[in-house]
Amino acid sequence: MELNENDPTIAKLESACSDIKTLLQTSFTMETSLGNMDKNFDALKETLTLASRRVAPLQSLSIATKALDSRINRADGEPAIQKLQEVVEFLSRTKATDQYRTHRLRETLITLKALYKTEVDAMKFDGLLDEALLNLQDEYEHILQQLRHRNIGESECGDGEEETVAYELGSALEVEVLRRISETLATNDCLDICIDIFVKVRYKRAAKALMRLNPNYLRTYTSHEIDEMEWESLETSIALWIQHFELAVKTVFVSEKNLCNQVLGNTMNGEIWPECFIKIADKIMAVFFRFGEGVARSNKEPQKLFKLLDMFDSLEKLKTNFSYIFNGEAGVDICSRFRELEKLLVHASTKVF
């Protein structure tokens, strides 16, 4: 049988033969690649084995380090030097570091022990100093509380001259002790505490002295409340206000100012005592001011004219004393309120008729 080159069957066989050759070639290539991969895996395995041998000591060191951290972080109540000594001994036993570093750590430990002893001595001194300062503060407060104002108001039925004479608070020895305590507290970073104690105690003493006069009328101070008062009661209240205002200025606050200057005058080059005095007087004076302002703003009735003039006249007589007692930058606000009260009284007097 003669073969025809154009026979479709032959063309198909040739195509299949070509595909088989291509497949065989691909298989050979893949086999070569797989062989190379086996070689690479063997090399990688050998590398991992070597790396594992090298990492093993590091794992041991890591374990030792964790144990070291545990020793450092535990035992919160143990002294610092004792814990450090345990750490050095631990490093020596476990050999987590070399001998040179262990030796350096031991030398450092010796130095720290010496420094620790010095620090402990300093801490003991600081502790004793703190305790001494606390005792000084208590004594300071106690002495200030003992300095009481005279029993003002006892001669209220008399001419009042004795009541308006200033006096010294405390003996020379008591004042000297207070002055020295103030300076000691100031030089040991306790100035704020010193001022706080002084102002609170002396404010209470000044207020308590004036409360002996039974100034219950000062609780009624708004213009509406004053309008509802009986005339006889208001007249009496105004008379008491004039007397008590003068007493507060000429005796209580003069004495408090003198004490403040004597005790705190040398502290901070004399810069703080005026402000301390104003803090003592400010709230008390505010109570007197608001009653006078309430009277001046109340209804302008004819019978009030002479009382308004009496109030203004009393302030005019006190003006020199008042300006002297509350002089300086610290007393600007109090002096300003004093002048405003005078203006209110004058204005109220002109509106009566």
mmCIF file of C-alpha atoms in Angstrom:
data_model
loop_
_atom_site.group_PDB
_atom_site.id
_atom_site.type_symbol
_atom_site.label_atom_id
_atom_site.label_comp_id
_atom_site.label_asym_id
_atom_site.label_seq_id
_atom_site.Cartn_x
_atom_site.Cartn_y
_atom_site.Cartn_z
ATOM 1 C CA MET A 1 0.000 0.000 0.000
ATOM 2 C CA GLU A 2 1.420 3.293 -1.080
ATOM 3 C CA LEU A 3 1.597 6.021 1.593
ATOM 4 C CA ASN A 4 0.117 9.359 0.705
ATOM 5 C CA GLU A 5 1.879 12.276 2.295
ATOM 6 C CA ASN A 6 -1.372 14.185 2.242
ATOM 7 C CA ASP A 7 -3.145 11.473 4.236
ATOM 8 C CA PRO A 8 -4.764 13.076 7.346
ATOM 9 C CA THR A 9 -3.852 10.055 9.501
ATOM 10 C CA ILE A 10 -0.128 10.579 8.929
ATOM 11 C CA ALA A 11 -0.438 14.261 9.815
ATOM 12 C CA LYS A 12 -2.109 13.331 13.105
ATOM 13 C CA LEU A 13 0.594 10.751 13.943
ATOM 14 C CA GLU A 14 3.353 13.292 13.295
ATOM 15 C CA SER A 15 1.634 15.841 15.524
ATOM 16 C CA ALA A 16 1.225 13.253 18.328
ATOM 17 C CA CYS A 17 4.906 12.263 18.022
ATOM 18 C CA SER A 18 5.938 15.913 18.335
ATOM 19 C CA ASP A 19 3.810 16.318 21.484
ATOM 20 C CA ILE A 20 5.344 13.185 23.028
ATOM 21 C CA LYS A 21 8.858 14.522 22.416
ATOM 22 C CA THR A 22 7.932 17.840 23.996
ATOM 23 C CA LEU A 23 6.435 16.073 27.019
ATOM 24 C CA LEU A 24 9.501 13.897 27.443
ATOM 25 C CA GLN A 25 11.760 16.957 27.283
ATOM 26 C CA THR A 26 9.639 18.728 29.895
ATOM 27 C CA SER A 27 9.733 15.673 32.164
ATOM 28 C CA PHE A 28 13.519 15.542 31.900
ATOM 29 C CA THR A 29 13.756 19.220 32.773
ATOM 30 C CA MET A 30 11.467 18.731 35.793
ATOM 31 C CA GLU A 31 13.524 15.765 36.971
ATOM 32 C CA THR A 32 16.665 17.883 36.797
ATOM 33 C CA SER A 33 14.962 20.656 38.764
ATOM 34 C CA LEU A 34 13.740 18.235 41.414
ATOM 35 C CA GLY A 35 17.257 16.933 41.767
ATOM 36 C CA ASN A 36 18.551 20.434 42.323
ATOM 37 C CA MET A 37 15.804 21.054 44.873
ATOM 38 C CA ASP A 38 16.837 17.961 46.804
ATOM 39 C CA LYS A 39 20.364 19.269 46.913
ATOM 40 C CA ASN A 40 19.081 22.684 48.135
ATOM 41 C CA PHE A 41 16.965 21.062 50.836
ATOM 42 C CA ASP A 42 19.963 19.056 52.029
ATOM 43 C CA ALA A 43 22.046 22.228 52.183
ATOM 44 C CA LEU A 44 19.241 24.064 54.033
ATOM 45 C CA LYS A 45 18.893 21.205 56.498
ATOM 46 C CA GLU A 46 22.623 21.284 57.178
ATOM 47 C CA THR A 47 22.440 25.069 57.670
ATOM 48 C CA LEU A 48 19.513 24.763 60.100
ATOM 49 C CA THR A 49 21.331 22.096 62.079
ATOM 50 C CA LEU A 50 24.383 24.346 62.385
ATOM 51 C CA ALA A 51 22.199 27.330 63.348
ATOM 52 C CA SER A 52 20.421 25.244 65.960
ATOM 53 C CA ARG A 53 23.751 24.354 67.533
ATOM 54 C CA ARG A 54 24.717 28.043 67.626
ATOM 55 C CA VAL A 55 21.349 29.188 69.053
ATOM 56 C CA ALA A 56 21.363 26.653 71.886
ATOM 57 C CA PRO A 57 23.775 28.696 74.089
ATOM 58 C CA LEU A 58 21.736 31.792 73.400
ATOM 59 C CA GLN A 59 18.604 30.007 74.577
ATOM 60 C CA SER A 60 20.366 29.127 77.807
ATOM 61 C CA LEU A 61 21.473 32.740 78.197
ATOM 62 C CA SER A 62 17.890 33.877 77.546
ATOM 63 C CA ILE A 63 16.625 31.587 80.287
ATOM 64 C CA ALA A 64 19.287 32.911 82.657
ATOM 65 C CA THR A 65 18.335 36.474 81.721
ATOM 66 C CA LYS A 66 14.671 35.827 82.466
ATOM 67 C CA ALA A 67 15.609 34.358 85.808
ATOM 68 C CA LEU A 68 17.791 37.406 86.464
ATOM 69 C CA ASP A 69 14.884 39.741 85.654
ATOM 70 C CA SER A 70 12.683 37.779 87.998
ATOM 71 C CA ARG A 71 15.168 38.235 90.838
ATOM 72 C CA ILE A 72 15.481 41.955 90.174
ATOM 73 C CA ASN A 73 11.732 42.567 90.030
ATOM 74 C CA ARG A 74 10.624 40.522 93.016
ATOM 75 C CA ALA A 75 10.939 41.071 96.741
ATOM 76 C CA ASP A 76 9.622 44.652 96.834
ATOM 77 C CA GLY A 77 10.399 45.129 100.489
ATOM 78 C CA GLU A 78 14.041 44.094 100.380
ATOM 79 C CA PRO A 79 16.755 46.735 100.606
ATOM 80 C CA ALA A 80 18.216 47.809 97.272
ATOM 81 C CA ILE A 81 21.777 46.814 98.080
ATOM 82 C CA GLN A 82 20.761 43.339 99.229
ATOM 83 C CA LYS A 83 18.863 42.736 95.982
ATOM 84 C CA LEU A 84 21.824 43.916 93.952
ATOM 85 C CA GLN A 85 24.130 41.592 95.860
ATOM 86 C CA GLU A 86 21.820 38.668 95.113
ATOM 87 C CA VAL A 87 21.968 39.564 91.442
ATOM 88 C CA VAL A 88 25.771 39.578 91.424
ATOM 89 C CA GLU A 89 25.885 36.207 93.191
ATOM 90 C CA PHE A 90 23.338 34.830 90.758
ATOM 91 C CA LEU A 91 25.411 35.949 87.774
ATOM 92 C CA SER A 92 28.482 34.323 89.261
ATOM 93 C CA ARG A 93 26.718 30.984 89.720
ATOM 94 C CA THR A 94 24.960 30.845 86.364
ATOM 95 C CA LYS A 95 27.829 32.346 84.349
ATOM 96 C CA ALA A 96 25.281 34.350 82.374
ATOM 97 C CA THR A 97 28.060 36.857 81.769
ATOM 98 C CA ASP A 98 31.850 36.671 81.618
ATOM 99 C CA GLN A 99 34.220 36.914 84.595
ATOM 100 C CA TYR A 100 35.391 40.400 83.668
ATOM 101 C CA ARG A 101 31.879 41.814 83.859
ATOM 102 C CA THR A 102 31.176 39.921 87.069
ATOM 103 C CA HIS A 103 34.318 41.431 88.588
ATOM 104 C CA ARG A 104 33.239 44.907 87.498
ATOM 105 C CA LEU A 105 29.824 44.329 89.029
ATOM 106 C CA ARG A 106 31.398 43.303 92.329
ATOM 107 C CA GLU A 107 33.475 46.484 92.360
ATOM 108 C CA THR A 108 30.365 48.499 91.588
ATOM 109 C CA LEU A 109 28.548 46.752 94.426
ATOM 110 C CA ILE A 110 31.270 47.762 96.884
ATOM 111 C CA THR A 111 31.018 51.379 95.721
ATOM 112 C CA LEU A 112 27.231 51.330 95.959
ATOM 113 C CA LYS A 113 27.385 49.989 99.488
ATOM 114 C CA ALA A 114 29.523 52.940 100.506
ATOM 115 C CA LEU A 115 27.194 55.377 98.736
ATOM 116 C CA TYR A 116 24.165 53.661 100.228
ATOM 117 C CA LYS A 117 25.494 54.136 103.734
ATOM 118 C CA THR A 118 26.016 57.827 103.041
ATOM 119 C CA GLU A 119 22.521 58.099 101.536
ATOM 120 C CA VAL A 120 20.962 56.334 104.503
ATOM 121 C CA ASP A 121 22.632 58.776 106.861
ATOM 122 C CA ALA A 122 21.307 61.651 104.750
ATOM 123 C CA MET A 123 17.815 60.153 104.727
ATOM 124 C CA LYS A 124 17.901 59.791 108.477
ATOM 125 C CA PHE A 125 18.857 63.451 108.732
ATOM 126 C CA ASP A 126 16.071 64.475 106.334
ATOM 127 C CA GLY A 127 13.588 62.424 108.325
ATOM 128 C CA LEU A 128 14.608 64.095 111.555
ATOM 129 C CA LEU A 129 14.473 67.504 109.861
ATOM 130 C CA ASP A 130 10.972 66.872 108.528
ATOM 131 C CA GLU A 131 9.821 65.798 111.963
ATOM 132 C CA ALA A 132 11.378 68.891 113.524
ATOM 133 C CA LEU A 133 9.663 71.143 110.954
ATOM 134 C CA LEU A 134 6.302 69.542 111.692
ATOM 135 C CA ASN A 135 6.824 70.128 115.385
ATOM 136 C CA LEU A 136 7.711 73.759 114.651
ATOM 137 C CA GLN A 137 4.516 74.196 112.658
ATOM 138 C CA ASP A 138 2.443 72.825 115.534
ATOM 139 C CA GLU A 139 4.201 75.084 118.031
ATOM 140 C CA TYR A 140 3.794 78.056 115.672
ATOM 141 C CA GLU A 141 0.057 77.512 115.436
ATOM 142 C CA HIS A 142 -0.257 76.965 119.187
ATOM 143 C CA ILE A 143 1.502 80.225 120.096
ATOM 144 C CA LEU A 144 -0.529 82.224 117.556
ATOM 145 C CA GLN A 145 -3.744 80.862 119.053
ATOM 146 C CA GLN A 146 -2.655 81.966 122.525
ATOM 147 C CA LEU A 147 -2.343 85.608 121.449
ATOM 148 C CA ARG A 148 -5.849 86.822 122.235
ATOM 149 C CA HIS A 149 -7.324 90.275 121.975
ATOM 150 C CA ARG A 150 -8.371 92.032 125.138
ATOM 151 C CA ASN A 151 -11.964 91.733 126.219
ATOM 152 C CA ILE A 152 -13.110 94.572 124.024
ATOM 153 C CA GLY A 153 -16.670 95.673 124.535
ATOM 154 C CA GLU A 154 -16.706 95.399 128.304
ATOM 155 C CA SER A 155 -16.870 99.203 128.672
ATOM 156 C CA GLU A 156 -19.473 99.553 125.943
ATOM 157 C CA CYS A 157 -21.670 101.663 128.166
ATOM 158 C CA GLY A 158 -18.856 104.167 128.814
ATOM 159 C CA ASP A 159 -17.272 106.715 126.555
ATOM 160 C CA GLY A 160 -15.421 104.025 124.610
ATOM 161 C CA GLU A 161 -12.026 105.709 124.831
ATOM 162 C CA GLU A 162 -10.343 102.696 126.393
ATOM 163 C CA GLU A 163 -11.629 100.457 123.629
ATOM 164 C CA THR A 164 -10.092 102.483 120.847
ATOM 165 C CA VAL A 165 -6.518 102.276 122.154
ATOM 166 C CA ALA A 166 -4.282 99.836 120.318
ATOM 167 C CA TYR A 167 -2.346 97.233 122.293
ATOM 168 C CA GLU A 168 0.381 94.676 121.690
ATOM 169 C CA LEU A 169 -0.529 91.073 121.058
ATOM 170 C CA GLY A 170 1.776 88.781 123.009
ATOM 171 C CA SER A 171 4.909 89.348 124.992
ATOM 172 C CA ALA A 172 8.278 90.267 123.470
ATOM 173 C CA LEU A 173 9.446 86.676 123.993
ATOM 174 C CA GLU A 174 6.400 85.178 122.237
ATOM 175 C CA VAL A 175 6.800 87.519 119.292
ATOM 176 C CA GLU A 176 10.511 86.725 119.035
ATOM 177 C CA VAL A 177 9.811 82.982 119.047
ATOM 178 C CA LEU A 178 7.194 83.387 116.319
ATOM 179 C CA ARG A 179 9.587 85.480 114.246
ATOM 180 C CA ARG A 180 12.350 82.888 114.460
ATOM 181 C CA ILE A 181 9.996 80.032 113.643
ATOM 182 C CA SER A 182 8.721 81.962 110.617
ATOM 183 C CA GLU A 183 12.244 82.482 109.312
ATOM 184 C CA THR A 184 13.163 78.835 109.937
ATOM 185 C CA LEU A 185 10.093 77.569 108.071
ATOM 186 C CA ALA A 186 10.738 79.996 105.216
ATOM 187 C CA THR A 187 14.351 78.883 104.769
ATOM 188 C CA ASN A 188 13.243 75.215 104.683
ATOM 189 C CA ASP A 189 10.712 75.551 101.849
ATOM 190 C CA CYS A 190 7.740 75.863 104.222
ATOM 191 C CA LEU A 191 6.880 79.520 103.610
ATOM 192 C CA ASP A 192 3.450 78.734 102.134
ATOM 193 C CA ILE A 193 2.579 76.619 105.161
ATOM 194 C CA CYS A 194 3.828 79.357 107.469
ATOM 195 C CA ILE A 195 1.646 82.007 105.795
ATOM 196 C CA ASP A 196 -1.372 79.721 105.708
ATOM 197 C CA ILE A 197 -1.145 78.995 109.439
ATOM 198 C CA PHE A 198 -0.606 82.645 110.348
ATOM 199 C CA VAL A 199 -3.503 84.004 108.274
ATOM 200 C CA LYS A 200 -6.026 81.353 109.332
ATOM 201 C CA VAL A 201 -5.262 81.588 113.039
ATOM 202 C CA ARG A 202 -5.116 85.384 113.235
ATOM 203 C CA TYR A 203 -8.276 85.819 111.139
ATOM 204 C CA LYS A 204 -10.177 83.591 113.541
ATOM 205 C CA ARG A 205 -8.789 85.477 116.554
ATOM 206 C CA ALA A 206 -9.704 88.892 115.120
ATOM 207 C CA ALA A 207 -13.198 87.756 114.126
ATOM 208 C CA LYS A 208 -13.776 86.141 117.514
ATOM 209 C CA ALA A 209 -12.721 89.350 119.291
ATOM 210 C CA LEU A 210 -15.269 91.395 117.356
ATOM 211 C CA MET A 211 -17.962 88.766 117.844
ATOM 212 C CA ARG A 212 -17.809 89.537 121.574
ATOM 213 C CA LEU A 213 -19.601 92.762 120.680
ATOM 214 C CA ASN A 214 -22.617 90.695 119.551
ATOM 215 C CA PRO A 215 -22.928 92.425 116.145
ATOM 216 C CA ASN A 216 -26.046 90.500 115.138
ATOM 217 C CA TYR A 217 -27.293 93.535 113.225
ATOM 218 C CA LEU A 218 -24.621 92.849 110.563
ATOM 219 C CA ARG A 219 -26.634 89.844 109.404
ATOM 220 C CA THR A 220 -29.193 92.249 107.952
ATOM 221 C CA TYR A 221 -27.485 94.068 105.133
ATOM 222 C CA THR A 222 -29.498 94.099 101.908
ATOM 223 C CA SER A 223 -31.464 97.241 101.100
ATOM 224 C CA HIS A 224 -34.709 95.229 101.055
ATOM 225 C CA GLU A 225 -34.073 93.769 104.518
ATOM 226 C CA ILE A 226 -33.144 97.178 105.911
ATOM 227 C CA ASP A 227 -36.350 98.712 104.493
ATOM 228 C CA GLU A 228 -38.355 96.165 106.477
ATOM 229 C CA MET A 229 -36.632 97.014 109.790
ATOM 230 C CA GLU A 230 -38.395 99.083 112.430
ATOM 231 C CA TRP A 231 -36.931 102.561 112.616
ATOM 232 C CA GLU A 232 -35.866 102.215 116.257
ATOM 233 C CA SER A 233 -34.062 98.968 115.481
ATOM 234 C CA LEU A 234 -32.323 100.450 112.438
ATOM 235 C CA GLU A 235 -31.310 103.518 114.413
ATOM 236 C CA THR A 236 -29.720 101.334 117.085
ATOM 237 C CA SER A 237 -27.987 99.189 114.454
ATOM 238 C CA ILE A 238 -26.462 102.228 112.764
ATOM 239 C CA ALA A 239 -25.181 103.556 116.104
ATOM 240 C CA LEU A 240 -23.568 100.183 116.858
ATOM 241 C CA TRP A 241 -22.094 100.010 113.353
ATOM 242 C CA ILE A 242 -20.369 103.392 113.823
ATOM 243 C CA GLN A 243 -18.937 102.324 117.185
ATOM 244 C CA HIS A 244 -17.830 98.858 116.085
ATOM 245 C CA PHE A 245 -16.326 100.093 112.818
ATOM 246 C CA GLU A 246 -14.122 102.501 114.742
ATOM 247 C CA LEU A 247 -13.191 99.827 117.274
ATOM 248 C CA ALA A 248 -12.204 97.364 114.558
ATOM 249 C CA VAL A 249 -10.016 99.881 112.758
ATOM 250 C CA LYS A 250 -8.334 101.551 115.731
ATOM 251 C CA THR A 251 -7.744 98.546 117.970
ATOM 252 C CA VAL A 252 -8.196 95.090 116.471
ATOM 253 C CA PHE A 253 -6.606 95.737 113.081
ATOM 254 C CA VAL A 254 -3.875 98.022 114.405
ATOM 255 C CA SER A 255 -2.866 95.243 116.807
ATOM 256 C CA GLU A 256 -3.044 92.594 114.077
ATOM 257 C CA LYS A 257 -1.003 94.716 111.706
ATOM 258 C CA ASN A 258 1.700 95.282 114.319
ATOM 259 C CA LEU A 259 1.882 91.556 115.051
ATOM 260 C CA CYS A 260 2.066 90.699 111.368
ATOM 261 C CA ASN A 261 4.934 93.141 110.885
ATOM 262 C CA GLN A 262 6.812 91.941 113.960
ATOM 263 C CA VAL A 263 6.552 88.249 113.057
ATOM 264 C CA LEU A 264 6.836 88.315 109.259
ATOM 265 C CA GLY A 265 8.594 91.633 108.683
ATOM 266 C CA ASN A 266 12.002 90.051 108.025
ATOM 267 C CA THR A 267 10.678 87.247 105.831
ATOM 268 C CA MET A 268 11.205 87.718 102.075
ATOM 269 C CA ASN A 269 12.692 91.162 102.745
ATOM 270 C CA GLY A 270 9.406 92.346 104.216
ATOM 271 C CA GLU A 271 7.447 91.773 101.013
ATOM 272 C CA ILE A 272 4.808 89.332 102.253
ATOM 273 C CA TRP A 273 3.566 90.652 105.583
ATOM 274 C CA PRO A 274 1.341 93.492 104.201
ATOM 275 C CA GLU A 275 -0.521 91.028 102.019
ATOM 276 C CA CYS A 276 -0.919 88.633 104.940
ATOM 277 C CA PHE A 277 -2.437 91.397 107.050
ATOM 278 C CA ILE A 278 -4.908 92.333 104.302
ATOM 279 C CA LYS A 279 -5.994 88.681 104.050
ATOM 280 C CA ILE A 280 -6.766 88.744 107.771
ATOM 281 C CA ALA A 281 -8.760 91.984 107.612
ATOM 282 C CA ASP A 282 -10.458 91.720 104.208
ATOM 283 C CA LYS A 283 -13.402 89.427 105.039
ATOM 284 C CA ILE A 284 -14.151 91.199 108.322
ATOM 285 C CA MET A 285 -14.127 94.634 106.709
ATOM 286 C CA ALA A 286 -16.362 93.336 103.914
ATOM 287 C CA VAL A 287 -19.074 92.583 106.504
ATOM 288 C CA PHE A 288 -18.956 96.164 107.812
ATOM 289 C CA PHE A 289 -18.937 97.619 104.312
ATOM 290 C CA ARG A 290 -21.970 95.693 103.084
ATOM 291 C CA PHE A 291 -24.107 96.872 106.028
ATOM 292 C CA GLY A 292 -23.198 100.518 105.337
ATOM 293 C CA GLU A 293 -23.848 100.034 101.618
ATOM 294 C CA GLY A 294 -27.216 98.447 102.377
ATOM 295 C CA VAL A 295 -28.253 101.432 104.491
ATOM 296 C CA ALA A 296 -27.127 103.880 101.790
ATOM 297 C CA ARG A 297 -29.088 102.003 99.082
ATOM 298 C CA SER A 298 -32.279 101.574 101.136
ATOM 299 C CA ASN A 299 -35.321 103.814 100.788
ATOM 300 C CA LYS A 300 -34.498 107.500 101.201
ATOM 301 C CA GLU A 301 -36.718 108.470 104.142
ATOM 302 C CA PRO A 302 -36.472 111.833 105.956
ATOM 303 C CA GLN A 303 -35.724 110.295 109.362
ATOM 304 C CA LYS A 304 -32.626 108.596 107.903
ATOM 305 C CA LEU A 305 -30.915 111.857 107.012
ATOM 306 C CA PHE A 306 -29.159 112.456 110.309
ATOM 307 C CA LYS A 307 -28.080 108.818 110.586
ATOM 308 C CA LEU A 308 -26.651 108.889 107.079
ATOM 309 C CA LEU A 309 -24.743 112.025 107.983
ATOM 310 C CA ASP A 310 -23.523 110.403 111.225
ATOM 311 C CA MET A 311 -22.199 107.438 109.241
ATOM 312 C CA PHE A 312 -20.415 109.725 106.772
ATOM 313 C CA ASP A 313 -18.969 111.849 109.591
ATOM 314 C CA SER A 314 -17.606 108.744 111.361
ATOM 315 C CA LEU A 315 -15.867 107.624 108.167
ATOM 316 C CA GLU A 316 -14.374 111.058 107.635
ATOM 317 C CA LYS A 317 -12.920 110.999 111.155
ATOM 318 C CA LEU A 318 -11.457 107.547 110.506
ATOM 319 C CA LYS A 319 -10.077 108.341 107.061
ATOM 320 C CA THR A 320 -6.542 109.154 108.226
ATOM 321 C CA ASN A 321 -6.333 106.075 110.451
ATOM 322 C CA PHE A 322 -7.884 103.898 107.797
ATOM 323 C CA SER A 323 -5.483 105.054 105.079
ATOM 324 C CA TYR A 324 -2.521 104.477 107.386
ATOM 325 C CA ILE A 325 -3.586 100.976 108.429
ATOM 326 C CA PHE A 326 -4.469 99.816 104.917
ATOM 327 C CA ASN A 327 -1.768 101.692 103.032
ATOM 328 C CA GLY A 328 0.303 100.300 100.197
ATOM 329 C CA GLU A 329 -0.518 98.196 97.188
ATOM 330 C CA ALA A 330 -2.015 95.378 99.237
ATOM 331 C CA GLY A 331 -4.706 97.671 100.701
ATOM 332 C CA VAL A 332 -5.800 99.360 97.464
ATOM 333 C CA ASP A 333 -9.101 97.447 97.170
ATOM 334 C CA ILE A 334 -10.134 98.012 100.798
ATOM 335 C CA CYS A 335 -9.353 101.743 100.585
ATOM 336 C CA SER A 336 -11.278 101.958 97.325
ATOM 337 C CA ARG A 337 -14.340 100.368 98.913
ATOM 338 C CA PHE A 338 -14.045 102.796 101.840
ATOM 339 C CA ARG A 339 -14.199 105.766 99.443
ATOM 340 C CA GLU A 340 -17.099 104.241 97.510
ATOM 341 C CA LEU A 341 -19.078 103.883 100.737
ATOM 342 C CA GLU A 342 -18.519 107.560 101.521
ATOM 343 C CA LYS A 343 -19.808 108.488 98.043
ATOM 344 C CA LEU A 344 -22.895 106.316 98.518
ATOM 345 C CA LEU A 345 -23.676 107.970 101.840
ATOM 346 C CA VAL A 346 -23.325 111.450 100.369
ATOM 347 C CA HIS A 347 -25.520 110.526 97.423
ATOM 348 C CA ALA A 348 -28.162 108.980 99.697
ATOM 349 C CA SER A 349 -28.207 112.106 101.892
ATOM 350 C CA THR A 350 -28.920 114.352 98.928
ATOM 351 C CA LYS A 351 -31.883 112.172 97.850
ATOM 352 C CA VAL A 352 -33.734 112.196 101.167
ATOM 353 C CA PHE A 353 -35.794 115.273 100.251
#
